[in-house]
mmCIF file of C-alpha atoms and ligand atoms in Angstrom:
data_model
loop_
_atom_site.group_PDB
_atom_site.id
_atom_site.type_symbol
_atom_site.label_atom_id
_atom_site.label_comp_id
_atom_site.label_asym_id
_atom_site.label_seq_id
_atom_site.Cartn_x
_atom_site.Cartn_y
_atom_site.Cartn_z
ATOM 1 C CA UNK A 1 6.759 -11.593 -14.687
ATOM 2 C CA UNK A 2 6.100 -13.856 -17.618
ATOM 3 C CA UNK A 3 4.064 -13.039 -20.695
ATOM 4 C CA UNK A 4 1.549 -15.857 -21.067
ATOM 5 C CA UNK A 5 -1.055 -16.545 -23.738
ATOM 6 C CA UNK A 6 -4.372 -16.961 -21.954
ATOM 7 C CA UNK A 7 -7.011 -17.163 -24.687
ATOM 8 C CA UNK A 8 -8.051 -16.097 -28.143
ATOM 9 C CA UNK A 9 -10.571 -13.343 -28.798
ATOM 10 C CA UNK A 10 -13.194 -15.890 -29.924
ATOM 11 C CA UNK A 11 -13.028 -17.700 -26.544
ATOM 12 C CA UNK A 12 -14.055 -14.762 -24.379
ATOM 13 C CA UNK A 13 -17.544 -13.471 -23.764
ATOM 14 C CA UNK A 14 -19.514 -10.691 -22.087
ATOM 15 C CA UNK A 15 -21.754 -13.236 -20.313
ATOM 16 C CA UNK A 16 -19.404 -15.974 -19.059
ATOM 17 C CA UNK A 17 -15.904 -15.442 -17.693
ATOM 18 C CA UNK A 18 -13.289 -17.904 -18.934
ATOM 19 C CA UNK A 19 -11.145 -19.573 -16.248
ATOM 20 C CA UNK A 20 -7.495 -19.837 -17.265
ATOM 21 C CA UNK A 21 -4.117 -20.503 -15.642
ATOM 22 C CA UNK A 22 -1.170 -18.172 -16.151
ATOM 23 C CA UNK A 23 2.171 -18.735 -14.451
ATOM 24 C CA UNK A 24 0.470 -20.790 -11.731
ATOM 25 C CA UNK A 25 -2.297 -18.246 -11.057
ATOM 26 C CA UNK A 26 -5.959 -18.849 -11.755
ATOM 27 C CA UNK A 27 -7.540 -15.941 -13.648
ATOM 28 C CA UNK A 28 -10.945 -15.019 -15.047
ATOM 29 C CA UNK A 29 -10.884 -13.548 -18.530
ATOM 30 C CA UNK A 30 -13.908 -11.742 -19.866
ATOM 31 C CA UNK A 31 -14.982 -9.252 -22.465
ATOM 32 C CA UNK A 32 -16.226 -5.907 -21.204
ATOM 33 C CA UNK A 33 -17.438 -3.731 -24.049
ATOM 34 C CA UNK A 34 -14.885 -4.509 -26.754
ATOM 35 C CA UNK A 35 -11.989 -5.000 -24.308
ATOM 36 C CA UNK A 36 -10.486 -8.220 -22.924
ATOM 37 C CA UNK A 37 -9.981 -8.096 -19.147
ATOM 38 C CA UNK A 38 -8.470 -10.422 -16.556
ATOM 39 C CA UNK A 39 -8.909 -10.558 -12.786
ATOM 40 C CA UNK A 40 -7.788 -13.063 -10.157
ATOM 41 C CA UNK A 41 -10.115 -16.040 -9.736
ATOM 42 C CA UNK A 42 -10.052 -15.682 -5.952
ATOM 43 C CA UNK A 43 -12.644 -13.862 -3.899
ATOM 44 C CA UNK A 44 -10.938 -11.721 -1.241
ATOM 45 C CA UNK A 45 -13.686 -12.562 1.272
ATOM 46 C CA UNK A 46 -12.778 -16.212 1.945
ATOM 47 C CA UNK A 47 -10.409 -16.956 -0.932
ATOM 48 C CA UNK A 48 -12.951 -19.068 -2.802
ATOM 49 C CA UNK A 49 -13.055 -19.164 -6.624
ATOM 50 C CA UNK A 50 -15.207 -16.659 -8.510
ATOM 51 C CA UNK A 51 -15.297 -18.803 -11.661
ATOM 52 C CA UNK A 52 -18.794 -20.223 -11.183
ATOM 53 C CA UNK A 53 -20.212 -16.759 -10.504
ATOM 54 C CA UNK A 54 -22.349 -14.771 -12.914
ATOM 55 C CA UNK A 55 -20.870 -12.212 -15.310
ATOM 56 C CA UNK A 56 -23.430 -9.520 -16.008
ATOM 57 C CA UNK A 57 -22.901 -5.976 -17.326
ATOM 58 C CA UNK A 58 -19.153 -6.240 -16.724
ATOM 59 C CA UNK A 59 -19.562 -7.330 -13.085
ATOM 60 C CA UNK A 60 -18.663 -10.756 -11.640
ATOM 61 C CA UNK A 61 -20.717 -11.935 -8.655
ATOM 62 C CA UNK A 62 -19.141 -14.350 -6.175
ATOM 63 C CA UNK A 63 -21.360 -17.455 -6.090
ATOM 64 C CA UNK A 64 -20.834 -17.946 -2.345
ATOM 65 C CA UNK A 65 -21.797 -14.699 -0.602
ATOM 66 C CA UNK A 66 -22.664 -12.287 -3.399
ATOM 67 C CA UNK A 67 -19.680 -9.917 -3.397
ATOM 68 C CA UNK A 68 -19.467 -8.150 -6.769
ATOM 69 C CA UNK A 69 -16.351 -7.110 -8.668
ATOM 70 C CA UNK A 70 -15.827 -5.028 -11.796
ATOM 71 C CA UNK A 71 -14.482 -7.543 -14.340
ATOM 72 C CA UNK A 72 -12.300 -4.891 -15.999
ATOM 73 C CA UNK A 73 -10.705 -3.292 -12.905
ATOM 74 C CA UNK A 74 -11.198 -5.827 -10.069
ATOM 75 C CA UNK A 75 -12.803 -3.066 -7.995
ATOM 76 C CA UNK A 76 -15.300 -4.262 -5.400
ATOM 77 C CA UNK A 77 -18.691 -2.766 -6.235
ATOM 78 C CA UNK A 78 -20.661 -4.573 -3.507
ATOM 79 C CA UNK A 79 -19.415 -6.553 -0.541
ATOM 80 C CA UNK A 80 -20.888 -9.698 1.052
ATOM 81 C CA UNK A 81 -24.682 -9.676 0.691
ATOM 82 C CA UNK A 82 -26.064 -13.216 0.472
ATOM 83 C CA UNK A 83 -25.591 -16.925 1.074
ATOM 84 C CA UNK A 84 -25.890 -19.152 -1.980
ATOM 85 C CA UNK A 85 -28.005 -16.548 -3.767
ATOM 86 C CA UNK A 86 -30.337 -15.730 -0.861
ATOM 87 C CA UNK A 87 -30.045 -12.056 0.119
ATOM 88 C CA UNK A 88 -29.308 -11.473 3.807
ATOM 89 C CA UNK A 89 -30.603 -8.600 5.935
ATOM 90 C CA UNK A 90 -27.975 -5.958 6.807
ATOM 91 C CA UNK A 91 -27.119 -7.577 10.174
ATOM 92 C CA UNK A 92 -26.689 -10.954 8.449
ATOM 93 C CA UNK A 93 -24.442 -9.366 5.812
ATOM 94 C CA UNK A 94 -22.187 -7.945 8.549
ATOM 95 C CA UNK A 95 -22.022 -11.323 10.289
ATOM 96 C CA UNK A 96 -21.279 -13.143 7.024
ATOM 97 C CA UNK A 97 -18.472 -10.648 6.251
ATOM 98 C CA UNK A 98 -16.797 -11.946 9.437
ATOM 99 C CA UNK A 99 -15.066 -8.647 10.095
ATOM 100 C CA UNK A 100 -13.456 -8.494 6.667
ATOM 101 C CA UNK A 101 -13.616 -5.128 4.923
ATOM 102 C CA UNK A 102 -14.554 -4.764 1.265
ATOM 103 C CA UNK A 103 -11.487 -5.521 -0.837
ATOM 104 C CA UNK A 104 -10.736 -5.384 -4.561
ATOM 105 C CA UNK A 105 -9.571 -8.362 -6.637
ATOM 106 C CA UNK A 106 -6.206 -8.226 -8.409
ATOM 107 C CA UNK A 107 -6.500 -7.074 -12.021
ATOM 108 C CA UNK A 108 -4.109 -7.914 -14.861
ATOM 109 C CA UNK A 109 -3.524 -5.943 -18.054
ATOM 110 C CA UNK A 110 -4.422 -7.962 -21.148
ATOM 111 C CA UNK A 111 -2.579 -7.363 -24.416
ATOM 112 C CA UNK A 112 -3.652 -8.568 -27.824
ATOM 113 C CA UNK A 113 -1.569 -9.767 -30.762
ATOM 114 C CA UNK A 114 -3.758 -10.780 -33.689
ATOM 115 C CA UNK A 115 -6.446 -12.967 -32.132
ATOM 116 C CA UNK A 116 -4.278 -14.024 -29.194
ATOM 117 C CA UNK A 117 -4.621 -12.538 -25.686
ATOM 118 C CA UNK A 118 -1.752 -12.322 -23.192
ATOM 119 C CA UNK A 119 -1.152 -11.271 -19.596
ATOM 120 C CA UNK A 120 2.074 -10.546 -17.722
ATOM 121 C CA UNK A 121 2.014 -12.401 -14.407
HETATM 122 S S1 FES B 1 -16.285 -16.113 -0.697
HETATM 123 FE FE1 FES B 1 -16.858 -14.559 -2.097
HETATM 124 S S2 FES B 1 -18.245 -13.319 -1.033
HETATM 125 FE FE2 FES B 1 -17.680 -14.880 0.398
#
């Protein structure tokens, strides 16, 4: 594990996750409440990036099929539900999930020193 500076406090937001690289891994850094949080920028459904998804009320929505993840814990709060923003009926959601079960995203502890934010990855 390597301690890596990923951002400063002024670069993170509650409405747009910041995409960063740390030790070769792509992460999303966001502000939830007054805390800085980091999760993997890789949806566990098909491995696509979450970085162009919405961040709303501390939840990141995958832009591809609507899976939702808590930006502070990585916990899946809703699995596959849509295609490019169009909500699917339940049968369509099951088909789009392609047999994959709901899965959490990796979460990384963020530490702060002054205005600088770090993760150990
Ligand atoms: S790739 Fe994210 S929900 Fe399908």
